[in-house]
XYZ file of C-alpha atoms in Angstrom:
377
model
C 137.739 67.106 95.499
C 137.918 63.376 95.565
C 134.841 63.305 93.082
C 134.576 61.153 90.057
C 132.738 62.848 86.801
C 130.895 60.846 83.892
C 134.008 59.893 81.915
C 133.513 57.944 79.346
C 129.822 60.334 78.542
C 132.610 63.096 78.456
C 135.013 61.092 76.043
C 131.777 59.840 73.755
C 130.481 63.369 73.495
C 132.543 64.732 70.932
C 131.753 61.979 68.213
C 128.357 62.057 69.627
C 127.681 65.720 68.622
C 129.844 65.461 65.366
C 132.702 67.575 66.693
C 135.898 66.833 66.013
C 137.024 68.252 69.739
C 135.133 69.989 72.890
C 136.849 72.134 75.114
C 135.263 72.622 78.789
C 136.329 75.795 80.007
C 134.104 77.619 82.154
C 134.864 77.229 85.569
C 132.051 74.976 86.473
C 132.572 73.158 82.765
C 136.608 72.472 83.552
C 135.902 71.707 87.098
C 133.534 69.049 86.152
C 135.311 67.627 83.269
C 138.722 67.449 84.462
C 137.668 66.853 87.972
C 140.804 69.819 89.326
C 138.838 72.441 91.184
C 141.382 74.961 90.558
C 139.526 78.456 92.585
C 141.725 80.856 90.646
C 139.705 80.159 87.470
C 136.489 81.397 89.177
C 138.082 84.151 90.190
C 140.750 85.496 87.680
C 139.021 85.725 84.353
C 142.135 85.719 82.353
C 143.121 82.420 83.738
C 141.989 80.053 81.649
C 141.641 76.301 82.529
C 141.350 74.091 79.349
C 139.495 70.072 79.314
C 140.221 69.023 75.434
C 138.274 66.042 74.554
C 139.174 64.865 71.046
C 136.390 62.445 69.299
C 139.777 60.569 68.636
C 142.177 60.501 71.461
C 142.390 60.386 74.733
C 141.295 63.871 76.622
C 144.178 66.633 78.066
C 144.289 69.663 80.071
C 145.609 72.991 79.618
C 146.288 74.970 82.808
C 148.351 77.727 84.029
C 151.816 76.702 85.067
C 151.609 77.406 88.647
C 148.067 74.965 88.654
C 150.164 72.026 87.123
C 150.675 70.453 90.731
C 147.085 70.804 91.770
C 145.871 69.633 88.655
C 147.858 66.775 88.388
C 147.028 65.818 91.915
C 143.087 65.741 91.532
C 142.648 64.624 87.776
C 141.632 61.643 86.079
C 143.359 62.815 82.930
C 146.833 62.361 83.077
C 147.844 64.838 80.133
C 148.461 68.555 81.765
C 149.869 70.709 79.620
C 150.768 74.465 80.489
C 151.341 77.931 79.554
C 153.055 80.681 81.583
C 151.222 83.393 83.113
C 151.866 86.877 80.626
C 154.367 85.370 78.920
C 151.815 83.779 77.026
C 148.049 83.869 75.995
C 145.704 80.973 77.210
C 143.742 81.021 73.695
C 147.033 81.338 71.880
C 148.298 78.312 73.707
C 145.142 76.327 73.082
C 145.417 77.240 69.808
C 148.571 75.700 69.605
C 147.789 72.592 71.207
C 144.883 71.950 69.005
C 147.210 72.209 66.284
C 149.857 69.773 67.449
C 146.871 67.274 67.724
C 145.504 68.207 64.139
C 142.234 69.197 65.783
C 142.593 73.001 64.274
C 140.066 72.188 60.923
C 136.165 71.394 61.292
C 133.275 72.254 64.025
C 135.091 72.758 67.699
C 133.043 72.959 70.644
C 133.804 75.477 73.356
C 132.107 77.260 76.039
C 130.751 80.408 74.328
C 128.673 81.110 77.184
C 131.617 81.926 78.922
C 134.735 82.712 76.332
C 135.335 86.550 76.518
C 134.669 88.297 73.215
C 138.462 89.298 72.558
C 139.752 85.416 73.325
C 136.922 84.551 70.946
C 138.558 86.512 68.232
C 141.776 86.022 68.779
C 141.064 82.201 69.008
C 139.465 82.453 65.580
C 142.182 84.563 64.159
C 144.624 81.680 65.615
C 142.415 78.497 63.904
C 140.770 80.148 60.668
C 139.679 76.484 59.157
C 137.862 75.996 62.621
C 133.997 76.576 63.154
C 133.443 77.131 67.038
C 130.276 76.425 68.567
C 128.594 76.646 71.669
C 128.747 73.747 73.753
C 128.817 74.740 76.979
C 125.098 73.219 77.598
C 126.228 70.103 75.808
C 128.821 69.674 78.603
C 126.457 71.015 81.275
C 123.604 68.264 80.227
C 126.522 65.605 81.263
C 126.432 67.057 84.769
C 122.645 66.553 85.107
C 122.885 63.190 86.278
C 125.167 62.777 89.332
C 127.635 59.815 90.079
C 127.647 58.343 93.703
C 130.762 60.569 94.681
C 129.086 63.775 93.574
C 125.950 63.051 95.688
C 128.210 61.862 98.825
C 129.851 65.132 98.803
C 126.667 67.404 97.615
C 124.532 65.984 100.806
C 127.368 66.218 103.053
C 127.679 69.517 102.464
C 124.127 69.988 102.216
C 123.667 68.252 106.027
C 126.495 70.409 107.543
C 124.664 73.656 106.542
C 121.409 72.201 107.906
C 123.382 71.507 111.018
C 124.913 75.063 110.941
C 122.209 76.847 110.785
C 119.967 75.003 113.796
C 122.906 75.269 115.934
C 123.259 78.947 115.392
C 120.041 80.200 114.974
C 119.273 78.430 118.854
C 122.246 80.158 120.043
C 120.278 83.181 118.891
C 118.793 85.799 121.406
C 116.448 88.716 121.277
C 118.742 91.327 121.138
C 121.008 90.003 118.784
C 121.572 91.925 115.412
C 120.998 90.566 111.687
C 124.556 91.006 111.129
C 124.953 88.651 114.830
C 122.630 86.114 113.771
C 124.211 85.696 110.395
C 127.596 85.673 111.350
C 127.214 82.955 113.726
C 125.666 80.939 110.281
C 128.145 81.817 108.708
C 130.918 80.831 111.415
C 129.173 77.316 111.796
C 129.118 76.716 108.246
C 133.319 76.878 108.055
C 133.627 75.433 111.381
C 131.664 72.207 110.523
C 133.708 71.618 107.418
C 133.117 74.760 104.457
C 136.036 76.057 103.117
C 134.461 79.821 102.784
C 130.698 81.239 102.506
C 129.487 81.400 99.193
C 126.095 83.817 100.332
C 124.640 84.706 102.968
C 121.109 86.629 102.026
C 119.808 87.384 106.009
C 116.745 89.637 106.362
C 114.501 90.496 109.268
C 111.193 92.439 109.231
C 110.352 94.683 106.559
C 113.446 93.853 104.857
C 112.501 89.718 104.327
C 111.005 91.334 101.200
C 114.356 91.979 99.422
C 115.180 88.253 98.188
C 119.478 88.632 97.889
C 120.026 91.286 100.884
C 122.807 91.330 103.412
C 122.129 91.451 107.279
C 122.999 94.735 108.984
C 124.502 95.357 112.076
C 121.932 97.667 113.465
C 118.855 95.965 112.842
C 117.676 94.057 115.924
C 114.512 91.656 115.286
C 111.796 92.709 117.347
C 108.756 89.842 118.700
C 106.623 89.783 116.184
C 109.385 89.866 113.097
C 109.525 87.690 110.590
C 113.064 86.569 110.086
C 114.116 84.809 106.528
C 117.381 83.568 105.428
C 119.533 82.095 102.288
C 122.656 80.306 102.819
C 125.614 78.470 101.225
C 128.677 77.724 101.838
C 131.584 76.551 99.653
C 133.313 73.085 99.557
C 135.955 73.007 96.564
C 133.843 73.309 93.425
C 130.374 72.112 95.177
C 128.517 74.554 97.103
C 125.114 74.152 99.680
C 121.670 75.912 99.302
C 119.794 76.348 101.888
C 116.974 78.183 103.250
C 114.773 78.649 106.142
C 111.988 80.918 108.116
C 112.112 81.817 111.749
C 110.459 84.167 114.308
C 111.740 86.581 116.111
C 109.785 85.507 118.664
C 105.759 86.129 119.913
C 104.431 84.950 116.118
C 100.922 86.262 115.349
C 98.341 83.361 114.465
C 98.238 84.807 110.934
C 101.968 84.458 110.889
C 101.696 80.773 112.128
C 99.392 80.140 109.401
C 100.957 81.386 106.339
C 103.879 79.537 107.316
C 102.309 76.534 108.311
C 101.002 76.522 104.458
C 104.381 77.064 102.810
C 105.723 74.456 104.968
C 102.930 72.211 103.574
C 103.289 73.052 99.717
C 106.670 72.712 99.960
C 106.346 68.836 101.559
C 103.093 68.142 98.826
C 105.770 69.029 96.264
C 108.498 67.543 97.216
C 106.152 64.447 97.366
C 105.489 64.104 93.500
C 109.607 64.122 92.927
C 109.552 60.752 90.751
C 111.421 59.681 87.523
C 109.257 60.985 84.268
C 107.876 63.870 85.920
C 108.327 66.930 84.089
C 110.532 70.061 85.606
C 107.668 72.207 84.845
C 104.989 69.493 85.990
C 106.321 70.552 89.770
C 105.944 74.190 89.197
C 102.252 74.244 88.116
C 101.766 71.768 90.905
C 103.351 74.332 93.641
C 100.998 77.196 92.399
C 98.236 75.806 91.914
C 98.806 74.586 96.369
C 99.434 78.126 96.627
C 95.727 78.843 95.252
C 94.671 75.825 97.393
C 95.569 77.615 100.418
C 94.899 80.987 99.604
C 98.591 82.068 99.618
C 99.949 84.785 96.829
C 101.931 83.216 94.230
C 104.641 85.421 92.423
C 107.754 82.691 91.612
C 109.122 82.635 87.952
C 110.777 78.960 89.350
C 109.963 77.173 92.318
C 113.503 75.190 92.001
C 116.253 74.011 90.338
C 118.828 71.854 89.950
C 121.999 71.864 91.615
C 125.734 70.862 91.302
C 129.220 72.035 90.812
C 126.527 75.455 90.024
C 124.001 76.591 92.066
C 120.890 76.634 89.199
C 121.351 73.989 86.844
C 118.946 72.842 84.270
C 116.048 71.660 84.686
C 114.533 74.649 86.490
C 111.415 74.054 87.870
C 109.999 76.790 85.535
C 107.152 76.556 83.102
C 108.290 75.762 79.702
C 110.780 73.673 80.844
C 109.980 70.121 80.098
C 112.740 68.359 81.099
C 111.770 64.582 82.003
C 112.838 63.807 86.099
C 115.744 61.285 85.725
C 117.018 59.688 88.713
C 120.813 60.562 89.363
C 119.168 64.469 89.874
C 119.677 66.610 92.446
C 116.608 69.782 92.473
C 116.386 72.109 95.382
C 112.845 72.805 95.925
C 112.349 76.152 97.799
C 108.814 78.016 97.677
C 108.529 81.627 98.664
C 105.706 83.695 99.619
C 105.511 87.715 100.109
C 102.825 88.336 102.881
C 101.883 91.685 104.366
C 103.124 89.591 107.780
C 106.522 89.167 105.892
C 108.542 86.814 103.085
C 108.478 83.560 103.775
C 111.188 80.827 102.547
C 111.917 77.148 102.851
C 114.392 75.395 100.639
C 115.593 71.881 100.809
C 117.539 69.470 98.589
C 116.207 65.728 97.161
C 117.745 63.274 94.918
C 115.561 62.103 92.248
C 115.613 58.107 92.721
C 114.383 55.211 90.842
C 110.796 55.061 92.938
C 110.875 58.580 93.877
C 112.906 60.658 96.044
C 115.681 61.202 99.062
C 115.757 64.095 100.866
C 119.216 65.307 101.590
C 119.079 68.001 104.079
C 118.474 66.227 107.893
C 114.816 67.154 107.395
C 112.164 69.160 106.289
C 111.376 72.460 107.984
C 109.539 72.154 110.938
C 105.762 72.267 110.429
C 105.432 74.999 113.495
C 107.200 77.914 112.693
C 110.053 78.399 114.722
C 111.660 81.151 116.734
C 114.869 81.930 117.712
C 117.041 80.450 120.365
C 114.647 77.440 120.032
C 115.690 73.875 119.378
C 115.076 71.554 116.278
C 115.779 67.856 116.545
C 115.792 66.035 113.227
């Protein structure tokens, strides 16, 4: 993945929380810490991937036998230790491991957010002088602030997406399906560097009102249709977010203007991103430019922020006082559900020491587009 995590915040963090080990193991946790994406742990449950950081000693991995190459190849701990597939029980192993270290007495951290019930117990049964707790926010809160290498590859995949999406959505016709329109996103998005899709929520119509639905093969956009669309594609353990609003051509005014409004809440909010800022600080300010320009607000988050996972904390949520640090990365994406249709813009920025950088290739365009037209950024 060529990416380079927090280490020595992951090697303090033990000590620092009065643990006498942490073990990262949900996918996103282990990805991060050991810095092996290793897809088969996102998408075989039973096969665990384990980051052990002692408060004394230096951290090791426990991995399936047949990831031992992959892992070896892409982490910055050198330690990879194994277990073999059926022949043996992930938990058990780990287990085992912590034992050899003398880490099997006192508070262990692990992800409980994640850990299946029965690895829990037998885990417990395994280590009966442990006390497991939950830290798989106290591993996620290292992730909050991203390194250089993160943010290289989190905007590059960001800008490709951007990229795929004008390209194919000005190859677009009148008479092209949903399902046409959306494969041609999708087709861009792996031909200009993804390795797969990770979503693709494509809606025209009626339909824009359903936030997560696919795009269907017999809907054609008519003039006058609203079409709205959420994409991402997948690049090892990072992912892209990204949304936009088009026309399926002959926009009404009214449809103009309620876009033309999004458009500008979204820009007015993306203008107060600055260190010390608090996550919930940009929600209120969103709705209360909603009220300003007479749109309907109905968001429980107006963002969030983003990494090896697509919502990360802070969300831009009330409640959530979180203090803007720069090293973030927050996707900002305002919605609005008109009787003309759903709108939807979303965009990434990294928080910065003065303020912000966007990293898509630019903010939506301020007119709302239609389809087969083109954007220059």
């Amino acid at each position: 993945m060529q990416f380079k995590p927090n280490m020595e915040a992951l090697k303090a963090l033990p000590a620092k929380e009065g643990l006498v080990a942490i073990v990262a193991m949900s996918p996103e946790n282990f990805a991060y810490a050991s810095g092996a994406y290793i897809s088969t742990v996102r998408l075989i449950r039973p096969r665990h991937a384990y980051a052990v950081f002692p408060a004394k000693g230096e951290p090791f991995n426990i991995v399936c036998s047949i990831e031992e190459s992959l892992t070896r190849s892409e982490s910055w701990i050198p330690d990879v230790r194994t277990y073999t597939e059926f022949a043996e029980i992930p938990v058990e192993v780990l287990a085992r491991e912590l034992k050899k270290e003398g880490l099997d007495s006192g508070k262990l951290g692990i992800d409980l957010d994640y850990l299946p019930v029965s690895a829990y117990e037998a885990l417990t049964a395994a280590l009966p002088d442990a006390e497991f707790v939950n830290t798989t926010e106290t591993v996620t809160g290292v992730r909050v602030i991203k390194g250089e290498s993160e943010v290289a590859l989190i905007e590059a995949a960001t800008r490709q997406t951007h990229k795929a999406v004008l390209d194919a959505m000005e190859a677009s016709n009148q008479g092209d399906s949903e399902a046409d329109m959306a494969q041609k996103i999708a087709n861009n998005i792996i031909n200009y560097g993804a390795d797969g899709t990770l979503f693709m929520a494509f809606a025209s119509g009626e339909r824009t009102k359903h936030p997560h639905t696919t795009a269907q093969s017999d809907v054609l956009p008519r003039p006058g249709d609203i079409i709205r669309f959420d994409v991402g594609g997948t690049y090892g353990a990072f992912a892209s977010d990204f949304a936009r609003t088009y026309s399926a051509g002959r926009p009404s005014e009214e449809q103009k203007d309620v876009y033309a409004k999004l458009i500008r809440i979204q820009r007015e909010t993306i203008e107060a991103v600055k260190p010390g800022v608090l996550a919930e600080d940009l929600f209120f300010l969103c709705k209360d430019l909603y009220a300003k320009h007479g749109l309907p607000f109905t968001m429980p988050h107006i963002g969030h922020s983003f990494g090896v996972e697509l919502h990360e904390n802070p969300m831009l949520r009330p409640g959530d006082k979180t203090p803007l640090m720069a090293g973030m990365v927050i996707n900002i994406e305002p919605m609005v559900k008109h009787a003309t249709g759903t709108y939807h813009t979303e965009d990434l920025v990294l928080v910065t020491e003065t303020g912000y950088r966007l990293l898509t290739l630019g903010l939506a365009p301020e007119e709302l587009p239609v389809i087969g037209q083109t954007i220059n950024y």
